[in-house]
Amino acid sequence: MLSTLVLVAVANTGGAGVVPDAVSRTAEALRDAALADDTAYRLVEDLTTEVGPRLAGTRQEARARRWAVAALKKLGFQNRQITVEPFRMRTWVRGAERAAIVAPFPQPLVVTALGRSGSTGPRGMKGEVVVFRTLDALERAPAKAVRQKLVYIGHAMPKTQDGSSYGYFGRARFVGPSIAAKKGAKGVLIRSVGTHSHRLPHTGVTSWPDDVAPIPAIAVSPPDADQIERIADRGGPLTVSMTVTPRIVGTTESGNVVVDIEGREAKDEIVIIGGHLDSWDLGTGAVDDGAGVAIAAGALNLIRKMKLQPRRTIRLVMWGAEEVGLEGAKAYAERHKAELDRHVLGSESDFGAERIFRIHAHVSARGDAVVDEMLRLLAPLGVAPGTRGPAYTGGAGPDLTPLVRAGLPRFRLAQDGRDYFELHHTPDDTFDKIDPAALAQNVAVHAVFVWLAANTDVDFRPRQAPSADLSK
Ligand SMILES: [Zn+2]
């Protein structure tokens, strides 16, 4: 066991005095061990093979929780370190799904229902399609243009390295169907929110405000979207038939799996990492988000295996029911509301399995010195500085959103996302897509991150700016 008791007075130039030398040396040892360790890779293999798809609230997701507890114990975590925190949720499941162009050029379409889509009933529906190339065009359209019709939304998403285009272009899925429903449309087709040209549709949740009844909402594959747009360009009415029969099965159980390595001196202070255990049902949830779960578990396992005890508690959460609306995140925030301010720093891995290329950090000025030390240790792994301090206003992974809203300081360990939206929410999200070396790099970055964060007394919360407002 490496002793961290004698380090207090030892400063390190990289960490500007806030990261003791021996803490840095241990982080370096964890980094190197991570690069040579295949635990995370084996965990994703096991999860995607032995459980497979794990739609939120279903028996498959419950099997994933049991798998997780067994896998953690097999690694050597103790019963007392593992807690399953159940919660209840309204559960949606997929039914039949098919669609076709009826006129002017009859042919089948490759489609899938969006999460929380309404049902057409088994007999399906047929209608004239009103084509909108952008979400803005739909928003501007008068209700009479779409009433009792099917709405098609294009809004094609370009590729970006950091995946930031998803926020803007993903809106076609997040809010497009409810905007169409409010205007009286009877069904919606969207171009899949993806960046490839394969004939694979992308599912993903769509949201319905309380005053909007769900209507059938499907995604067509990118080449099918091109086809619809080409036919629309030729003019004349375009008619589509579609049958989707998803349903709400009622209230069922989901849960978060929480694993702690308890802190030595400040066990009430929590550094939180994780990924989400649920996945969409079309693939086996390898890059979304078996990888994230495995990366965080791989990092925590190295600390356990090296018998290291951090100063602060390191908590791994394998979140439940992320995909269908952050149900696990909300349940956690509710259950832990008395200790939300004791979560001192967090980051979630939920953007695939490619290498981390940049680190953003929303932390205090003293916390920034920890970021410097982290970057020094991770530069050999190709990790570059990102946005720092309060200037970083982005998130830290979807499941940390309620904690971030409550003031959680955060890191975004930003993965290369150029290929993420080729696979995301498609049947093609499978284990073979994961590169073991890239996954190990992620584990190394997480191990360094949690070790530095959990072995300093730095308060990462940015202080309020002085009252003088410099912008005036
Ligand atoms: Zn995800």
XYZ file of C-alpha atoms and ligand atoms in Angstrom:
473
model
C 0.000 0.000 0.000
C 1.291 3.429 -0.887
C 1.187 5.721 2.068
C -0.239 9.158 1.526
C 0.201 10.202 5.139
C 3.609 11.793 4.815
C 2.927 14.065 1.926
C 1.208 17.004 3.382
C 4.044 19.487 3.135
C 5.386 18.329 -0.160
C 4.579 20.694 -2.971
C 4.725 19.916 -6.624
C 5.360 22.543 -9.241
C 2.784 21.156 -11.687
C 0.032 21.218 -9.097
C 1.085 24.631 -7.755
C 1.217 23.265 -4.225
C -2.253 21.758 -4.116
C -1.297 18.274 -5.270
C 1.238 16.545 -3.022
C 4.115 14.828 -4.846
C 3.222 11.341 -3.729
C -0.363 11.841 -4.898
C 0.997 12.696 -8.342
C 3.273 9.677 -8.301
C 0.366 7.396 -7.403
C -1.740 8.969 -10.162
C 1.088 8.259 -12.571
C 1.214 4.629 -11.415
C -2.564 4.342 -11.864
C -2.284 5.858 -15.340
C 0.349 3.360 -16.411
C -1.478 0.429 -14.857
C -4.690 1.462 -16.646
C -2.996 1.417 -20.037
C -1.981 -2.202 -19.452
C -5.283 -3.329 -17.934
C -8.174 -4.890 -19.873
C -10.737 -4.989 -17.061
C -12.923 -2.309 -18.653
C -12.824 -4.025 -22.039
C -13.859 -7.337 -20.463
C -16.661 -5.622 -18.554
C -18.209 -4.197 -21.750
C -17.790 -7.564 -23.419
C -19.574 -9.312 -20.558
C -22.353 -6.727 -20.241
C -23.126 -6.669 -23.967
C -22.858 -10.454 -24.293
C -24.482 -11.720 -21.110
C -27.178 -9.051 -20.846
C -27.378 -7.384 -24.266
C -30.001 -4.658 -24.785
C -31.343 -3.173 -21.572
C -34.228 -0.819 -22.091
C -35.029 1.294 -19.027
C -37.574 -0.152 -16.628
C -37.629 -3.597 -18.266
C -36.504 -7.012 -17.045
C -33.442 -6.642 -19.241
C -32.383 -3.562 -17.309
C -33.010 -5.412 -14.019
C -30.752 -8.197 -15.310
C -28.094 -5.561 -15.985
C -28.209 -4.426 -12.334
C -27.813 -8.005 -11.139
C -24.988 -8.473 -13.633
C -23.295 -5.304 -12.334
C -23.452 -6.353 -8.686
C -22.076 -9.812 -9.521
C -19.320 -8.371 -11.732
C -18.247 -5.905 -9.038
C -18.082 -8.655 -6.415
C -16.121 -10.855 -8.765
C -13.607 -8.038 -9.167
C -13.213 -7.908 -5.383
C -15.529 -5.127 -4.214
C -17.174 -5.857 -0.878
C -20.923 -6.108 -0.270
C -20.806 -3.036 1.971
C -19.344 -0.968 -0.876
C -22.217 -1.727 -3.291
C -25.774 -0.370 -2.995
C -28.638 -0.776 -5.423
C -30.985 2.199 -5.109
C -34.319 1.297 -6.731
C -36.871 3.772 -8.044
C -40.144 3.517 -9.960
C -40.793 4.799 -13.447
C -43.372 4.753 -16.244
C -42.022 2.284 -18.748
C -42.375 2.424 -22.524
C -41.698 -0.567 -24.783
C -41.413 -0.906 -28.541
C -43.941 -2.811 -30.642
C -44.198 -3.528 -34.341
C -42.725 -0.897 -36.645
C -42.915 -0.505 -40.406
C -43.528 2.231 -42.929
C -43.670 2.667 -46.688
C -44.056 5.299 -49.344
C -47.487 4.697 -50.875
C -47.389 7.372 -53.583
C -46.038 8.576 -55.939
C -43.310 5.883 -55.946
C -44.366 2.954 -53.690
C -41.491 1.394 -51.727
C -40.645 0.396 -48.159
C -38.836 2.677 -45.691
C -36.387 1.609 -42.978
C -37.698 3.105 -39.745
C -37.826 2.802 -35.976
C -40.115 4.333 -33.367
C -38.721 7.111 -31.203
C -38.758 6.449 -27.478
C -42.123 7.465 -25.968
C -43.726 7.583 -29.431
C -47.475 7.137 -29.521
C -49.055 4.155 -31.302
C -50.848 4.041 -34.641
C -52.701 0.953 -33.506
C -52.200 -2.340 -35.320
C -53.959 -1.113 -38.465
C -51.536 1.764 -38.915
C -52.153 5.151 -40.476
C -51.716 6.683 -43.892
C -51.346 10.325 -44.776
C -49.926 13.036 -46.928
C -46.449 14.128 -45.811
C -45.529 17.781 -45.392
C -41.758 18.048 -45.738
C -39.734 20.464 -43.579
C -35.975 20.619 -44.213
C -35.351 22.313 -40.874
C -37.009 22.442 -37.486
C -37.274 26.229 -37.838
C -39.401 25.783 -40.953
C -41.800 23.567 -38.999
C -41.888 26.057 -36.138
C -42.810 28.861 -38.540
C -45.472 26.840 -40.398
C -49.134 27.648 -39.689
C -51.151 24.876 -38.060
C -53.431 24.602 -41.073
C -50.473 23.463 -43.209
C -49.978 20.310 -41.142
C -53.311 19.561 -39.486
C -54.291 15.888 -39.897
C -51.152 15.314 -41.963
C -47.845 13.538 -41.434
C -44.892 15.841 -40.812
C -41.360 15.058 -42.007
C -38.457 16.909 -40.346
C -35.020 16.863 -42.037
C -32.658 19.063 -39.994
C -29.586 17.012 -41.002
C -26.794 16.987 -38.397
C -23.171 17.571 -39.517
C -20.218 15.792 -37.874
C -18.248 17.607 -35.167
C -15.312 16.318 -33.166
C -16.811 17.240 -29.818
C -20.358 16.199 -30.688
C -21.666 19.675 -29.948
C -23.927 19.617 -33.021
C -26.191 17.148 -31.187
C -27.580 19.847 -28.919
C -28.861 21.905 -31.844
C -29.719 19.226 -34.409
C -30.965 16.710 -31.862
C -33.874 19.101 -31.281
C -35.527 17.607 -34.367
C -36.020 14.526 -32.197
C -36.258 16.052 -28.701
C -38.981 18.591 -29.509
C -39.859 18.214 -33.229
C -42.659 15.665 -32.714
C -44.343 17.663 -29.941
C -44.190 20.855 -32.028
C -45.881 18.979 -34.893
C -48.456 17.451 -32.525
C -49.351 20.873 -31.108
C -50.087 22.085 -34.633
C -52.431 19.134 -35.162
C -50.227 16.724 -37.159
C -51.314 13.072 -36.804
C -47.820 11.541 -37.116
C -44.151 12.495 -37.488
C -41.177 11.151 -39.415
C -37.739 12.586 -38.696
C -34.413 12.107 -40.409
C -32.408 10.000 -37.952
C -30.179 12.116 -35.745
C -26.978 10.553 -37.069
C -24.010 11.398 -39.261
C -23.654 8.324 -41.504
C -25.255 7.201 -44.756
C -26.083 3.637 -43.762
C -29.584 2.263 -43.849
C -29.918 2.220 -40.084
C -32.469 4.286 -38.198
C -31.621 5.942 -34.852
C -34.080 5.756 -32.008
C -33.900 8.032 -28.948
C -36.397 9.653 -26.665
C -38.767 12.399 -27.669
C -40.519 14.475 -25.070
C -44.161 15.393 -24.732
C -45.235 18.329 -22.598
C -48.073 17.482 -20.194
C -50.645 19.164 -22.412
C -49.638 17.311 -25.599
C -50.888 13.770 -26.262
C -48.171 11.596 -27.859
C -48.604 10.919 -31.565
C -46.765 8.244 -33.567
C -43.191 9.483 -34.121
C -40.616 7.538 -36.101
C -37.077 8.033 -37.400
C -36.167 7.035 -40.942
C -32.603 6.014 -41.804
C -30.435 8.726 -43.432
C -30.684 7.221 -46.966
C -34.468 6.928 -46.529
C -34.534 10.587 -45.484
C -32.635 11.465 -48.666
C -35.188 9.459 -50.628
C -38.124 11.311 -49.062
C -36.458 14.660 -49.787
C -35.722 13.703 -53.419
C -39.317 12.644 -53.964
C -40.551 15.866 -52.363
C -38.302 17.843 -54.736
C -40.086 16.260 -57.685
C -43.311 17.928 -56.536
C -46.825 16.586 -56.074
C -48.288 14.864 -53.041
C -46.199 12.320 -51.109
C -48.145 9.715 -49.176
C -46.715 7.432 -46.502
C -48.221 4.599 -44.489
C -46.828 3.698 -41.065
C -47.560 1.210 -38.330
C -45.947 1.521 -34.901
C -47.426 -0.113 -31.820
C -45.288 0.832 -28.812
C -47.016 1.026 -25.443
C -46.617 2.140 -21.865
C -46.562 -1.033 -19.765
C -47.191 0.866 -16.529
C -45.003 1.646 -13.540
C -42.025 -0.645 -13.083
C -38.777 -0.690 -11.137
C -35.442 0.682 -12.278
C -32.412 1.481 -10.146
C -28.973 3.026 -9.769
C -26.011 0.872 -8.719
C -23.767 2.881 -6.378
C -20.233 1.789 -5.462
C -18.077 3.631 -2.926
C -14.431 3.554 -2.003
C -14.726 5.358 1.276
C -12.497 8.329 2.030
C -9.894 8.166 4.759
C -10.097 11.701 6.137
C -13.098 13.282 4.468
C -15.487 10.458 3.758
C -18.447 12.831 3.545
C -16.882 14.550 0.548
C -17.742 12.710 -2.646
C -16.015 12.680 -6.025
C -18.570 11.134 -8.387
C -17.991 9.290 -11.670
C -20.015 6.809 -13.700
C -21.918 5.892 -16.824
C -25.460 4.687 -17.479
C -26.407 1.045 -17.316
C -29.562 1.204 -19.420
C -29.387 1.280 -23.212
C -31.687 1.481 -26.172
C -33.147 -1.816 -27.266
C -31.973 -1.923 -30.903
C -28.262 -2.609 -30.309
C -26.497 -4.012 -27.262
C -25.510 -0.649 -25.787
C -21.752 -1.001 -26.199
C -20.702 2.568 -26.930
C -23.864 3.970 -25.302
C -23.144 3.388 -22.570
C -21.596 0.054 -21.662
C -18.287 1.774 -22.370
C -18.934 4.562 -19.863
C -19.930 2.141 -17.123
C -16.835 0.047 -17.822
C -14.446 3.015 -17.998
C -15.537 4.306 -14.600
C -15.588 0.812 -13.076
C -12.182 0.039 -14.577
C -10.700 3.160 -12.963
C -12.276 2.463 -9.572
C -11.166 -1.148 -9.729
C -7.522 -0.151 -10.188
C -7.680 1.909 -7.011
C -9.238 -1.053 -5.195
C -6.735 -3.491 -6.651
C -3.759 -1.331 -5.638
C -5.285 -1.135 -2.135
C -5.254 2.654 -2.195
C -7.409 4.609 0.177
C -8.288 8.101 -1.018
C -8.677 11.121 1.256
C -12.212 11.761 -0.030
C -14.840 9.171 -0.999
C -14.834 8.101 -4.627
C -18.297 7.113 -5.811
C -19.172 5.263 -8.987
C -22.791 5.382 -10.108
C -24.069 3.052 -12.794
C -27.131 5.099 -13.602
C -30.479 3.558 -14.465
C -32.967 4.837 -17.040
C -30.865 7.636 -18.516
C -32.081 7.277 -22.076
C -35.756 7.765 -21.433
C -35.430 11.020 -19.490
C -32.733 10.939 -16.756
C -35.009 8.986 -14.398
C -32.049 7.612 -12.426
C -30.442 11.032 -12.130
C -33.661 12.518 -10.774
C -34.127 9.655 -8.310
C -30.536 10.033 -7.065
C -30.880 13.791 -6.570
C -34.074 13.213 -4.586
C -32.667 10.419 -2.430
C -29.396 12.238 -1.734
C -30.766 15.764 -1.487
C -29.400 16.308 2.017
C -25.869 15.659 0.818
C -25.867 17.219 -2.627
C -23.445 19.941 -1.529
C -21.015 17.284 -0.301
C -20.493 16.123 -3.868
C -17.255 18.010 -4.409
C -16.533 17.173 -8.050
C -17.994 15.010 -10.800
C -17.790 13.725 -14.347
C -19.780 11.094 -16.229
C -18.570 9.091 -19.225
C -21.403 8.943 -21.769
C -20.028 9.743 -25.164
C -18.749 6.449 -26.517
C -15.422 4.697 -26.332
C -13.027 6.824 -28.359
C -10.039 8.592 -26.830
C -10.333 11.578 -24.542
C -8.712 14.490 -26.375
C -9.507 17.470 -24.175
C -10.477 18.361 -20.636
C -12.930 21.097 -19.723
C -13.215 22.053 -16.073
C -15.700 24.264 -14.289
C -13.764 24.678 -11.040
C -12.335 27.278 -8.653
C -8.963 28.980 -9.172
C -7.306 26.578 -6.706
C -9.039 23.709 -8.464
C -7.435 24.920 -11.656
C -4.035 23.977 -10.228
C -5.303 20.403 -9.974
C -6.340 20.618 -13.628
C -2.794 21.744 -14.494
C -1.325 18.722 -12.757
C -3.819 16.440 -14.444
C -2.908 17.835 -17.850
C 0.797 17.364 -17.092
C 0.181 13.690 -16.275
C -2.105 13.160 -19.257
C -0.255 15.046 -21.999
C 1.539 11.823 -23.025
C -1.906 10.298 -23.680
C -2.833 13.015 -26.163
C -5.037 15.011 -23.813
C -5.145 18.788 -24.376
C -6.505 21.653 -22.270
C -10.051 22.771 -22.939
C -12.136 25.559 -21.435
C -11.303 26.352 -17.803
C -12.915 27.893 -14.762
C -16.383 29.450 -14.691
C -15.971 30.087 -18.443
C -16.827 26.421 -18.952
C -20.593 26.406 -18.871
C -21.178 22.969 -20.382
C -22.235 19.859 -18.543
C -20.414 16.856 -17.159
C -22.541 14.078 -18.598
C -26.348 13.831 -18.638
C -26.859 12.062 -15.317
C -25.004 14.751 -13.398
C -27.386 17.454 -14.643
C -29.407 17.688 -11.393
C -26.166 17.870 -9.371
C -24.682 20.484 -11.713
C -27.863 22.531 -11.305
C -27.262 22.308 -7.554
C -23.747 23.710 -8.046
C -21.552 20.648 -8.558
C -18.069 21.604 -9.861
C -17.309 19.444 -12.841
C -14.960 18.107 -15.432
C -15.845 17.121 -18.952
C -13.364 14.482 -20.030
C -14.186 15.104 -23.694
C -14.002 12.100 -25.984
C -13.444 12.260 -29.708
C -17.010 12.112 -30.969
C -16.536 12.085 -34.733
C -17.803 8.518 -35.053
C -20.227 8.519 -32.155
C -23.308 9.440 -34.175
C -22.618 6.662 -36.656
C -23.608 4.171 -33.953
C -25.589 6.064 -31.338
C -29.050 4.534 -30.726
C -28.808 2.207 -33.751
C -28.808 -1.607 -34.060
C -25.113 -1.176 -34.879
C -24.128 -0.133 -31.330
C -22.346 -3.407 -30.560
C -19.184 -4.601 -28.810
C -17.056 -5.044 -31.947
C -16.977 -1.232 -32.358
C -14.838 -0.754 -29.238
C -11.086 -0.317 -29.571
C -9.443 -1.768 -26.441
C -6.524 0.692 -26.537
C -8.846 3.704 -26.750
C -10.946 2.308 -23.906
C -7.828 1.849 -21.765
C -6.840 5.478 -22.444
C -10.231 6.538 -21.060
C -9.689 4.434 -17.950
C -6.249 6.024 -17.462
C -7.697 9.538 -17.678
C -10.483 8.702 -15.226
C -8.045 7.083 -12.780
C -5.814 10.174 -12.778
C -8.851 12.454 -12.496
C -10.419 10.731 -9.500
C -7.137 10.152 -7.728
C -6.066 13.793 -7.877
C -9.574 15.055 -7.047
C -9.994 12.721 -4.092
C -6.570 13.398 -2.577
C -6.584 17.131 -2.249
C -8.390 19.401 0.194
C -9.116 21.894 -2.581
C -12.619 23.294 -2.693
C -13.487 23.023 -6.381
C -16.518 25.292 -6.141
C -15.884 28.525 -8.029
C -16.391 31.527 -5.750
C -18.938 34.122 -6.745
C -17.292 36.937 -8.655
C -16.705 40.120 -6.615
C -19.717 42.364 -6.583
C -18.212 44.881 -9.014
C -19.648 44.082 -12.400
C -16.826 44.468 -14.900
C -19.135 44.216 -17.883
C -20.598 47.679 -17.182
Zn -25.885 7.563 -23.316
